[in-house]
Amino acid sequence: MEMTHMELDLRERRAIEDMLNAKMPVAKIAIEIGRHRSTVYREIKRNSFTDEELPYLNGYYGVTAQKSASDRRARRRKLIRPDGLREAVIDRLKEGWSPEQIAGRLGFEGHAIRVSHETIYAHVYSREGQSEALARYLPSRRKKRKPRYARRSRGLVFPPDRSIHERPEHVKTRETFGDWEGDLMIFERAQGNANVASLVERKTRFAVLFRNNDRSTTHLMNRLMDVMVPLPLPARRSITFDRGIEFRNWRKLKPGIGTEAWFCDPQAPWQKGSVENLNKRARRYLPRNTQLATLSNRYIKAICERLNGTPRKCLGWRTPTEAFTEEMIKLR
């Protein structure tokens, strides 16, 4: 029969140790202590003792496992005990500081009690943090946060050969037509997952905006391809994105519409300055509190037409529409 409490206790951990020493299979150990076998597998994996210098001592010890689990719980609750520290952290979260900034500042100011950014995240997503709705103050909100070592490396999602530093020189210098930059404009939480994707052609500064009702990468890439595919292939050679998780399905672009994808360095939005500039201009008409559900496609198209109909100094005072049209004529 499954036990009702979640945490294993010292008696159970000692029993696991004894049965492992007796070479008993994990599935049978789980039956003996009345736990699910995945619970026992996870316990052994998380709380086994390892020593690189004395590997012959490696193994599962009940007392050591109990201490490891207790220490982990203490770290998770580090922000619950000292009221002053907790209040200071929450105040800074409300001011818009990220957990990394808060943890770094505590170290810089030389506080006697410090916490890591992982501890702050753990508190935000804990039962106490959820009751105070602390996640709404994070710059990037999720329903839950995976442990640091369980998160997937973005280096695998956005490989080095797709780095902006591998991008052809003619893209950087804006010599060729058909190289774009892409981004996502995010709105207040009350708008749900709705957002507006922004694209700008680097040479002509021609802007395209379209609404998404979903932030999933699959939905976004499908919508992006639908928007871009009417253009001739030379007019959609490449798109440069940042490393947001919304763009992790970038591999669809090449086989789907023949468009290459390039990615900025982490935390370097200025490397796609054209679309950042477009977003600032578009925010005049689409502030963060915009009720996207009420916007028609015609309204968003009108915003594009206004942006593309404004003369630009970098284009010799031509408008993006005029510059884009000239380039399209050359492709005929």
mmCIF file of C-alpha atoms in Angstrom:
data_model
loop_
_atom_site.group_PDB
_atom_site.id
_atom_site.type_symbol
_atom_site.label_atom_id
_atom_site.label_comp_id
_atom_site.label_asym_id
_atom_site.label_seq_id
_atom_site.Cartn_x
_atom_site.Cartn_y
_atom_site.Cartn_z
ATOM 1 C CA MET A 1 0.000 0.000 0.000
ATOM 2 C CA GLU A 2 1.371 3.454 -0.979
ATOM 3 C CA MET A 3 2.271 5.594 1.997
ATOM 4 C CA THR A 4 0.427 8.891 2.297
ATOM 5 C CA HIS A 5 3.357 11.183 3.118
ATOM 6 C CA MET A 6 5.740 12.330 0.366
ATOM 7 C CA GLU A 7 9.165 12.424 2.020
ATOM 8 C CA LEU A 8 11.067 9.250 2.849
ATOM 9 C CA ASP A 9 12.152 9.034 6.506
ATOM 10 C CA LEU A 10 15.343 7.703 8.098
ATOM 11 C CA ARG A 11 13.799 4.282 8.835
ATOM 12 C CA GLU A 12 12.930 3.834 5.145
ATOM 13 C CA ARG A 13 16.327 5.035 4.005
ATOM 14 C CA ARG A 14 18.104 2.583 6.293
ATOM 15 C CA ALA A 15 15.887 -0.193 4.951
ATOM 16 C CA ILE A 16 16.838 0.770 1.393
ATOM 17 C CA GLU A 17 20.525 0.666 2.361
ATOM 18 C CA ASP A 18 20.185 -2.813 3.914
ATOM 19 C CA MET A 19 18.301 -4.232 0.952
ATOM 20 C CA LEU A 20 20.714 -2.737 -1.591
ATOM 21 C CA ASN A 21 23.579 -4.361 0.322
ATOM 22 C CA ALA A 22 21.655 -7.621 0.064
ATOM 23 C CA LYS A 23 21.551 -7.146 -3.753
ATOM 24 C CA MET A 24 17.768 -6.909 -3.756
ATOM 25 C CA PRO A 25 16.213 -5.427 -6.956
ATOM 26 C CA VAL A 26 14.878 -1.901 -6.630
ATOM 27 C CA ALA A 27 11.380 -2.966 -7.670
ATOM 28 C CA LYS A 28 11.271 -5.443 -4.790
ATOM 29 C CA ILE A 29 12.684 -2.844 -2.353
ATOM 30 C CA ALA A 30 9.835 -0.527 -3.322
ATOM 31 C CA ILE A 31 7.277 -3.244 -2.547
ATOM 32 C CA GLU A 32 8.922 -3.966 0.799
ATOM 33 C CA ILE A 33 8.769 -0.342 2.002
ATOM 34 C CA GLY A 34 5.412 0.416 0.367
ATOM 35 C CA ARG A 35 6.682 2.971 -2.142
ATOM 36 C CA HIS A 36 6.444 3.309 -5.894
ATOM 37 C CA ARG A 37 9.580 2.011 -7.583
ATOM 38 C CA SER A 38 10.202 5.385 -9.286
ATOM 39 C CA THR A 39 10.341 6.979 -5.818
ATOM 40 C CA VAL A 40 13.063 4.543 -4.767
ATOM 41 C CA TYR A 41 15.006 4.932 -8.032
ATOM 42 C CA ARG A 42 14.880 8.728 -7.621
ATOM 43 C CA GLU A 43 15.942 8.495 -3.962
ATOM 44 C CA ILE A 44 18.998 6.380 -4.788
ATOM 45 C CA LYS A 45 19.984 8.655 -7.664
ATOM 46 C CA ARG A 46 19.611 11.906 -5.691
ATOM 47 C CA ASN A 47 21.003 10.921 -2.315
ATOM 48 C CA SER A 48 23.760 8.419 -3.008
ATOM 49 C CA PHE A 49 27.188 9.336 -1.652
ATOM 50 C CA THR A 50 30.047 9.957 -4.106
ATOM 51 C CA ASP A 51 33.696 10.835 -3.507
ATOM 52 C CA GLU A 52 35.995 11.247 -6.506
ATOM 53 C CA GLU A 53 39.116 10.741 -4.377
ATOM 54 C CA LEU A 54 37.791 7.636 -2.609
ATOM 55 C CA PRO A 55 35.510 6.004 -5.168
ATOM 56 C CA TYR A 56 35.395 2.719 -3.285
ATOM 57 C CA LEU A 57 33.261 4.496 -0.684
ATOM 58 C CA ASN A 58 30.611 5.457 -3.236
ATOM 59 C CA GLY A 59 27.192 4.069 -2.522
ATOM 60 C CA TYR A 60 23.881 4.590 -0.766
ATOM 61 C CA TYR A 61 23.951 5.133 3.008
ATOM 62 C CA GLY A 62 20.691 5.764 4.860
ATOM 63 C CA VAL A 63 22.048 8.316 7.360
ATOM 64 C CA THR A 64 23.976 10.225 4.681
ATOM 65 C CA ALA A 65 20.923 10.196 2.419
ATOM 66 C CA GLN A 66 18.772 11.600 5.227
ATOM 67 C CA LYS A 67 21.240 14.457 5.787
ATOM 68 C CA SER A 68 21.374 15.245 2.052
ATOM 69 C CA ALA A 69 17.581 15.427 1.878
ATOM 70 C CA SER A 70 17.385 17.571 5.041
ATOM 71 C CA ASP A 71 20.041 19.976 3.697
ATOM 72 C CA ARG A 72 18.158 20.278 0.421
ATOM 73 C CA ARG A 73 14.921 21.124 2.218
ATOM 74 C CA ALA A 74 16.771 23.700 4.339
ATOM 75 C CA ARG A 75 18.113 25.378 1.195
ATOM 76 C CA ARG A 76 14.632 25.447 -0.297
ATOM 77 C CA ARG A 77 13.273 27.114 2.833
ATOM 78 C CA LYS A 78 16.169 29.521 3.315
ATOM 79 C CA LEU A 79 13.996 32.471 2.364
ATOM 80 C CA ILE A 80 11.138 31.473 4.663
ATOM 81 C CA ARG A 81 12.950 31.727 7.994
ATOM 82 C CA PRO A 82 14.560 35.224 8.055
ATOM 83 C CA ASP A 83 11.669 37.678 7.624
ATOM 84 C CA GLY A 84 13.910 40.655 6.848
ATOM 85 C CA LEU A 85 15.715 38.873 4.036
ATOM 86 C CA ARG A 86 12.478 37.551 2.544
ATOM 87 C CA GLU A 87 10.855 40.979 2.613
ATOM 88 C CA ALA A 88 13.916 42.595 1.023
ATOM 89 C CA VAL A 89 13.937 40.021 -1.776
ATOM 90 C CA ILE A 90 10.194 40.383 -2.426
ATOM 91 C CA ASP A 91 10.454 44.190 -2.466
ATOM 92 C CA ARG A 92 13.150 44.013 -5.129
ATOM 93 C CA LEU A 93 11.166 41.493 -7.150
ATOM 94 C CA LYS A 94 8.265 43.946 -7.136
ATOM 95 C CA GLU A 95 10.631 46.670 -8.356
ATOM 96 C CA GLY A 96 11.383 44.542 -11.404
ATOM 97 C CA TRP A 97 14.750 43.104 -10.365
ATOM 98 C CA SER A 98 15.574 39.616 -11.618
ATOM 99 C CA PRO A 99 16.622 36.927 -9.100
ATOM 100 C CA GLU A 100 20.158 37.103 -10.537
ATOM 101 C CA GLN A 101 20.294 40.856 -9.901
ATOM 102 C CA ILE A 102 18.960 40.447 -6.355
ATOM 103 C CA ALA A 103 21.433 37.690 -5.457
ATOM 104 C CA GLY A 104 24.328 39.575 -7.015
ATOM 105 C CA ARG A 105 23.470 42.786 -5.170
ATOM 106 C CA LEU A 106 23.256 40.978 -1.813
ATOM 107 C CA GLY A 107 26.799 39.735 -2.383
ATOM 108 C CA PHE A 108 27.992 43.149 -3.513
ATOM 109 C CA GLU A 109 26.535 44.820 -0.409
ATOM 110 C CA GLY A 110 28.219 42.251 1.851
ATOM 111 C CA HIS A 111 25.124 40.951 3.637
ATOM 112 C CA ALA A 112 25.747 38.344 6.318
ATOM 113 C CA ILE A 113 23.000 36.128 4.899
ATOM 114 C CA ARG A 114 23.017 35.618 1.156
ATOM 115 C CA VAL A 115 20.964 33.533 -1.210
ATOM 116 C CA SER A 116 21.607 32.303 -4.723
ATOM 117 C CA HIS A 117 19.312 33.172 -7.594
ATOM 118 C CA GLU A 118 18.259 29.492 -7.705
ATOM 119 C CA THR A 119 17.067 29.755 -4.087
ATOM 120 C CA ILE A 120 15.023 32.843 -4.984
ATOM 121 C CA TYR A 121 13.476 31.058 -7.968
ATOM 122 C CA ALA A 122 12.713 28.054 -5.744
ATOM 123 C CA HIS A 123 10.897 30.307 -3.277
ATOM 124 C CA VAL A 124 8.969 32.102 -6.038
ATOM 125 C CA TYR A 125 7.652 28.773 -7.354
ATOM 126 C CA SER A 126 7.165 27.210 -3.910
ATOM 127 C CA ARG A 127 3.755 26.882 -2.270
ATOM 128 C CA GLU A 128 4.426 30.061 -0.242
ATOM 129 C CA GLY A 129 5.589 31.988 -3.305
ATOM 130 C CA GLN A 130 2.616 30.840 -5.355
ATOM 131 C CA SER A 131 0.223 31.945 -2.622
ATOM 132 C CA GLU A 132 1.721 35.447 -2.950
ATOM 133 C CA ALA A 133 1.740 35.229 -6.780
ATOM 134 C CA LEU A 134 5.430 36.200 -6.840
ATOM 135 C CA ALA A 135 5.997 34.759 -10.325
ATOM 136 C CA ARG A 136 4.108 37.686 -11.884
ATOM 137 C CA TYR A 137 7.023 39.971 -10.961
ATOM 138 C CA LEU A 138 9.620 37.910 -12.856
ATOM 139 C CA PRO A 139 10.823 39.315 -16.195
ATOM 140 C CA SER A 140 10.143 35.890 -17.737
ATOM 141 C CA ARG A 141 7.284 33.937 -16.205
ATOM 142 C CA ARG A 142 6.589 30.193 -16.417
ATOM 143 C CA LYS A 143 4.134 27.911 -14.669
ATOM 144 C CA LYS A 144 7.063 26.170 -13.032
ATOM 145 C CA ARG A 145 10.843 26.196 -13.198
ATOM 146 C CA LYS A 146 13.004 23.162 -13.767
ATOM 147 C CA PRO A 147 16.071 22.709 -11.534
ATOM 148 C CA ARG A 148 19.220 24.287 -12.918
ATOM 149 C CA TYR A 149 20.827 20.992 -13.910
ATOM 150 C CA ALA A 150 17.658 19.705 -15.563
ATOM 151 C CA ARG A 151 17.279 22.610 -17.949
ATOM 152 C CA ARG A 152 18.265 22.011 -21.541
ATOM 153 C CA SER A 153 21.302 23.885 -22.760
ATOM 154 C CA ARG A 154 20.383 26.492 -25.332
ATOM 155 C CA GLY A 155 23.728 25.825 -26.937
ATOM 156 C CA LEU A 156 22.149 22.608 -28.230
ATOM 157 C CA VAL A 157 19.001 24.385 -29.375
ATOM 158 C CA PHE A 158 20.932 27.208 -31.063
ATOM 159 C CA PRO A 159 24.211 25.605 -32.225
ATOM 160 C CA PRO A 160 27.461 27.532 -32.808
ATOM 161 C CA ASP A 161 27.223 27.245 -36.603
ATOM 162 C CA ARG A 162 24.025 29.317 -36.478
ATOM 163 C CA SER A 163 25.717 32.132 -34.523
ATOM 164 C CA ILE A 164 25.500 35.670 -35.834
ATOM 165 C CA HIS A 165 29.297 35.550 -36.089
ATOM 166 C CA GLU A 166 28.964 32.858 -38.773
ATOM 167 C CA ARG A 167 26.493 34.958 -40.734
ATOM 168 C CA PRO A 168 27.800 36.019 -44.182
ATOM 169 C CA GLU A 169 29.433 39.442 -44.327
ATOM 170 C CA HIS A 170 26.980 40.715 -46.935
ATOM 171 C CA VAL A 171 24.148 40.270 -44.414
ATOM 172 C CA LYS A 172 26.003 42.314 -41.800
ATOM 173 C CA THR A 173 26.717 45.158 -44.222
ATOM 174 C CA ARG A 174 23.129 45.226 -45.569
ATOM 175 C CA GLU A 175 24.420 44.848 -49.122
ATOM 176 C CA THR A 176 21.855 42.257 -50.120
ATOM 177 C CA PHE A 177 18.072 42.308 -50.090
ATOM 178 C CA GLY A 178 16.060 39.589 -48.374
ATOM 179 C CA ASP A 179 17.778 39.322 -44.977
ATOM 180 C CA TRP A 180 15.389 39.909 -42.083
ATOM 181 C CA GLU A 181 15.406 40.245 -38.298
ATOM 182 C CA GLY A 182 12.641 38.785 -36.149
ATOM 183 C CA ASP A 183 11.364 39.270 -32.602
ATOM 184 C CA LEU A 184 8.313 38.889 -30.398
ATOM 185 C CA MET A 185 6.516 41.797 -28.717
ATOM 186 C CA ILE A 186 5.190 40.680 -25.321
ATOM 187 C CA PHE A 187 2.226 42.246 -23.549
ATOM 188 C CA GLU A 188 0.795 42.347 -20.040
ATOM 189 C CA ARG A 189 -0.098 39.037 -18.425
ATOM 190 C CA ALA A 190 -3.797 39.868 -18.606
ATOM 191 C CA GLN A 191 -3.580 39.400 -22.371
ATOM 192 C CA GLY A 192 -2.726 35.731 -21.887
ATOM 193 C CA ASN A 193 -0.437 34.153 -24.476
ATOM 194 C CA ALA A 194 -1.334 36.646 -27.189
ATOM 195 C CA ASN A 195 1.598 38.518 -28.694
ATOM 196 C CA VAL A 196 2.723 40.308 -31.833
ATOM 197 C CA ALA A 197 5.611 39.048 -33.953
ATOM 198 C CA SER A 198 7.751 41.698 -35.632
ATOM 199 C CA LEU A 199 9.918 41.324 -38.732
ATOM 200 C CA VAL A 200 12.051 43.892 -40.515
ATOM 201 C CA GLU A 201 14.043 43.584 -43.732
ATOM 202 C CA ARG A 202 17.552 44.810 -42.970
ATOM 203 C CA LYS A 203 18.350 46.679 -46.200
ATOM 204 C CA THR A 204 15.023 48.485 -46.735
ATOM 205 C CA ARG A 205 13.777 48.599 -43.087
ATOM 206 C CA PHE A 206 10.448 47.274 -44.350
ATOM 207 C CA ALA A 207 8.361 46.102 -41.370
ATOM 208 C CA VAL A 208 5.860 43.284 -40.994
ATOM 209 C CA LEU A 209 3.758 42.774 -37.845
ATOM 210 C CA PHE A 210 1.366 39.916 -37.217
ATOM 211 C CA ARG A 211 -0.582 38.728 -34.210
ATOM 212 C CA ASN A 212 -0.193 35.332 -32.518
ATOM 213 C CA ASN A 213 -2.665 33.894 -30.083
ATOM 214 C CA ASP A 214 -0.117 31.381 -28.810
ATOM 215 C CA ARG A 215 3.523 31.695 -27.691
ATOM 216 C CA SER A 216 4.398 28.099 -28.575
ATOM 217 C CA THR A 217 7.328 27.808 -30.953
ATOM 218 C CA THR A 218 5.410 25.487 -33.290
ATOM 219 C CA HIS A 219 2.540 27.947 -33.677
ATOM 220 C CA LEU A 220 4.879 30.914 -34.134
ATOM 221 C CA MET A 221 7.040 29.259 -36.796
ATOM 222 C CA ASN A 222 3.993 28.063 -38.732
ATOM 223 C CA ARG A 223 2.511 31.570 -38.694
ATOM 224 C CA LEU A 224 5.852 33.094 -39.678
ATOM 225 C CA MET A 225 6.185 30.749 -42.655
ATOM 226 C CA ASP A 226 2.614 31.530 -43.740
ATOM 227 C CA VAL A 227 3.453 35.246 -43.685
ATOM 228 C CA MET A 228 6.778 34.928 -45.519
ATOM 229 C CA VAL A 229 6.027 32.286 -48.163
ATOM 230 C CA PRO A 230 4.210 34.638 -50.589
ATOM 231 C CA LEU A 231 7.524 36.498 -51.093
ATOM 232 C CA PRO A 232 9.896 35.179 -53.778
ATOM 233 C CA LEU A 233 12.771 33.140 -52.326
ATOM 234 C CA PRO A 234 15.436 35.888 -52.879
ATOM 235 C CA ALA A 235 13.272 38.208 -50.742
ATOM 236 C CA ARG A 236 13.414 35.839 -47.737
ATOM 237 C CA ARG A 237 16.996 34.585 -47.645
ATOM 238 C CA SER A 238 17.478 34.669 -43.877
ATOM 239 C CA ILE A 239 16.081 35.790 -40.512
ATOM 240 C CA THR A 240 18.169 36.710 -37.458
ATOM 241 C CA PHE A 241 16.540 36.029 -34.076
ATOM 242 C CA ASP A 242 17.546 36.227 -30.435
ATOM 243 C CA ARG A 243 17.751 32.999 -28.408
ATOM 244 C CA GLY A 244 14.224 33.106 -27.023
ATOM 245 C CA ILE A 245 12.552 29.743 -26.530
ATOM 246 C CA GLU A 246 9.831 30.848 -28.963
ATOM 247 C CA PHE A 247 12.340 30.430 -31.808
ATOM 248 C CA ARG A 248 13.652 26.967 -30.914
ATOM 249 C CA ASN A 249 11.800 25.371 -33.873
ATOM 250 C CA TRP A 250 13.927 27.412 -36.282
ATOM 251 C CA ARG A 251 14.952 24.235 -38.119
ATOM 252 C CA LYS A 252 11.546 24.253 -39.835
ATOM 253 C CA LEU A 253 12.425 27.347 -41.835
ATOM 254 C CA LYS A 254 14.981 25.929 -44.285
ATOM 255 C CA PRO A 255 12.989 22.905 -45.472
ATOM 256 C CA GLY A 256 9.709 24.795 -45.133
ATOM 257 C CA ILE A 257 10.376 28.021 -47.041
ATOM 258 C CA GLY A 258 14.101 27.943 -47.843
ATOM 259 C CA THR A 259 15.026 30.584 -45.258
ATOM 260 C CA GLU A 260 18.227 30.419 -43.179
ATOM 261 C CA ALA A 261 18.137 31.235 -39.445
ATOM 262 C CA TRP A 262 20.853 33.069 -37.501
ATOM 263 C CA PHE A 263 21.015 33.855 -33.779
ATOM 264 C CA CYS A 264 22.404 36.690 -31.670
ATOM 265 C CA ASP A 265 24.700 36.069 -28.735
ATOM 266 C CA PRO A 266 22.920 35.493 -25.396
ATOM 267 C CA GLN A 267 21.704 38.727 -23.790
ATOM 268 C CA ALA A 268 22.764 40.787 -26.830
ATOM 269 C CA PRO A 269 19.554 42.242 -28.351
ATOM 270 C CA TRP A 270 21.509 45.133 -29.918
ATOM 271 C CA GLN A 271 22.889 42.653 -32.449
ATOM 272 C CA LYS A 272 19.470 42.756 -34.103
ATOM 273 C CA GLY A 273 19.116 46.504 -33.785
ATOM 274 C CA SER A 274 16.756 46.980 -36.728
ATOM 275 C CA VAL A 275 13.927 44.954 -35.210
ATOM 276 C CA GLU A 276 14.593 46.423 -31.749
ATOM 277 C CA ASN A 277 14.177 49.868 -33.314
ATOM 278 C CA LEU A 278 10.986 48.694 -35.047
ATOM 279 C CA ASN A 279 9.585 47.453 -31.734
ATOM 280 C CA LYS A 280 10.170 50.855 -30.118
ATOM 281 C CA ARG A 281 8.325 52.575 -32.971
ATOM 282 C CA ALA A 282 5.503 50.035 -32.878
ATOM 283 C CA ARG A 283 5.044 50.458 -29.112
ATOM 284 C CA ARG A 284 3.583 53.909 -29.780
ATOM 285 C CA TYR A 285 0.558 52.102 -31.214
ATOM 286 C CA LEU A 286 0.839 48.830 -29.287
ATOM 287 C CA PRO A 287 1.670 49.620 -25.631
ATOM 288 C CA ARG A 288 2.056 46.729 -23.209
ATOM 289 C CA ASN A 289 -1.503 47.081 -21.900
ATOM 290 C CA THR A 290 -3.030 46.739 -25.381
ATOM 291 C CA GLN A 291 -6.047 44.403 -25.434
ATOM 292 C CA LEU A 292 -4.864 42.261 -28.332
ATOM 293 C CA ALA A 293 -8.105 40.292 -28.532
ATOM 294 C CA THR A 294 -9.900 43.449 -29.654
ATOM 295 C CA LEU A 295 -7.443 44.309 -32.423
ATOM 296 C CA SER A 296 -8.379 43.501 -35.983
ATOM 297 C CA ASN A 297 -5.864 42.363 -38.590
ATOM 298 C CA ARG A 298 -6.793 45.510 -40.501
ATOM 299 C CA TYR A 299 -5.632 47.655 -37.555
ATOM 300 C CA ILE A 300 -2.281 45.859 -37.343
ATOM 301 C CA LYS A 301 -1.886 46.225 -41.109
ATOM 302 C CA ALA A 302 -2.591 49.958 -40.768
ATOM 303 C CA ILE A 303 0.215 50.234 -38.181
ATOM 304 C CA CYS A 304 2.600 48.541 -40.645
ATOM 305 C CA GLU A 305 1.558 50.891 -43.417
ATOM 306 C CA ARG A 306 2.182 53.914 -41.198
ATOM 307 C CA LEU A 307 5.612 52.660 -40.149
ATOM 308 C CA ASN A 308 6.554 51.733 -43.710
ATOM 309 C CA GLY A 309 5.234 55.014 -45.073
ATOM 310 C CA THR A 310 7.494 57.191 -42.882
ATOM 311 C CA PRO A 311 10.639 58.596 -44.606
ATOM 312 C CA ARG A 312 13.919 57.334 -43.153
ATOM 313 C CA LYS A 313 17.222 59.177 -43.128
ATOM 314 C CA CYS A 314 19.142 55.890 -43.525
ATOM 315 C CA LEU A 315 17.249 55.346 -46.804
ATOM 316 C CA GLY A 316 18.058 58.785 -48.214
ATOM 317 C CA TRP A 317 14.629 59.939 -47.017
ATOM 318 C CA ARG A 318 12.822 57.313 -49.014
ATOM 319 C CA THR A 319 10.144 55.347 -47.184
ATOM 320 C CA PRO A 320 10.619 51.644 -46.434
ATOM 321 C CA THR A 321 7.715 50.896 -48.766
ATOM 322 C CA GLU A 322 9.466 52.701 -51.623
ATOM 323 C CA ALA A 323 12.798 51.007 -50.935
ATOM 324 C CA PHE A 324 11.158 47.577 -50.616
ATOM 325 C CA THR A 325 9.179 48.054 -53.841
ATOM 326 C CA GLU A 326 12.358 49.006 -55.746
ATOM 327 C CA GLU A 327 14.067 45.818 -54.571
ATOM 328 C CA MET A 328 11.089 43.665 -55.475
ATOM 329 C CA ILE A 329 11.014 45.138 -58.998
ATOM 330 C CA LYS A 330 14.672 44.158 -59.436
ATOM 331 C CA LEU A 331 13.731 40.524 -58.744
ATOM 332 C CA ARG A 332 11.267 40.355 -61.613
#
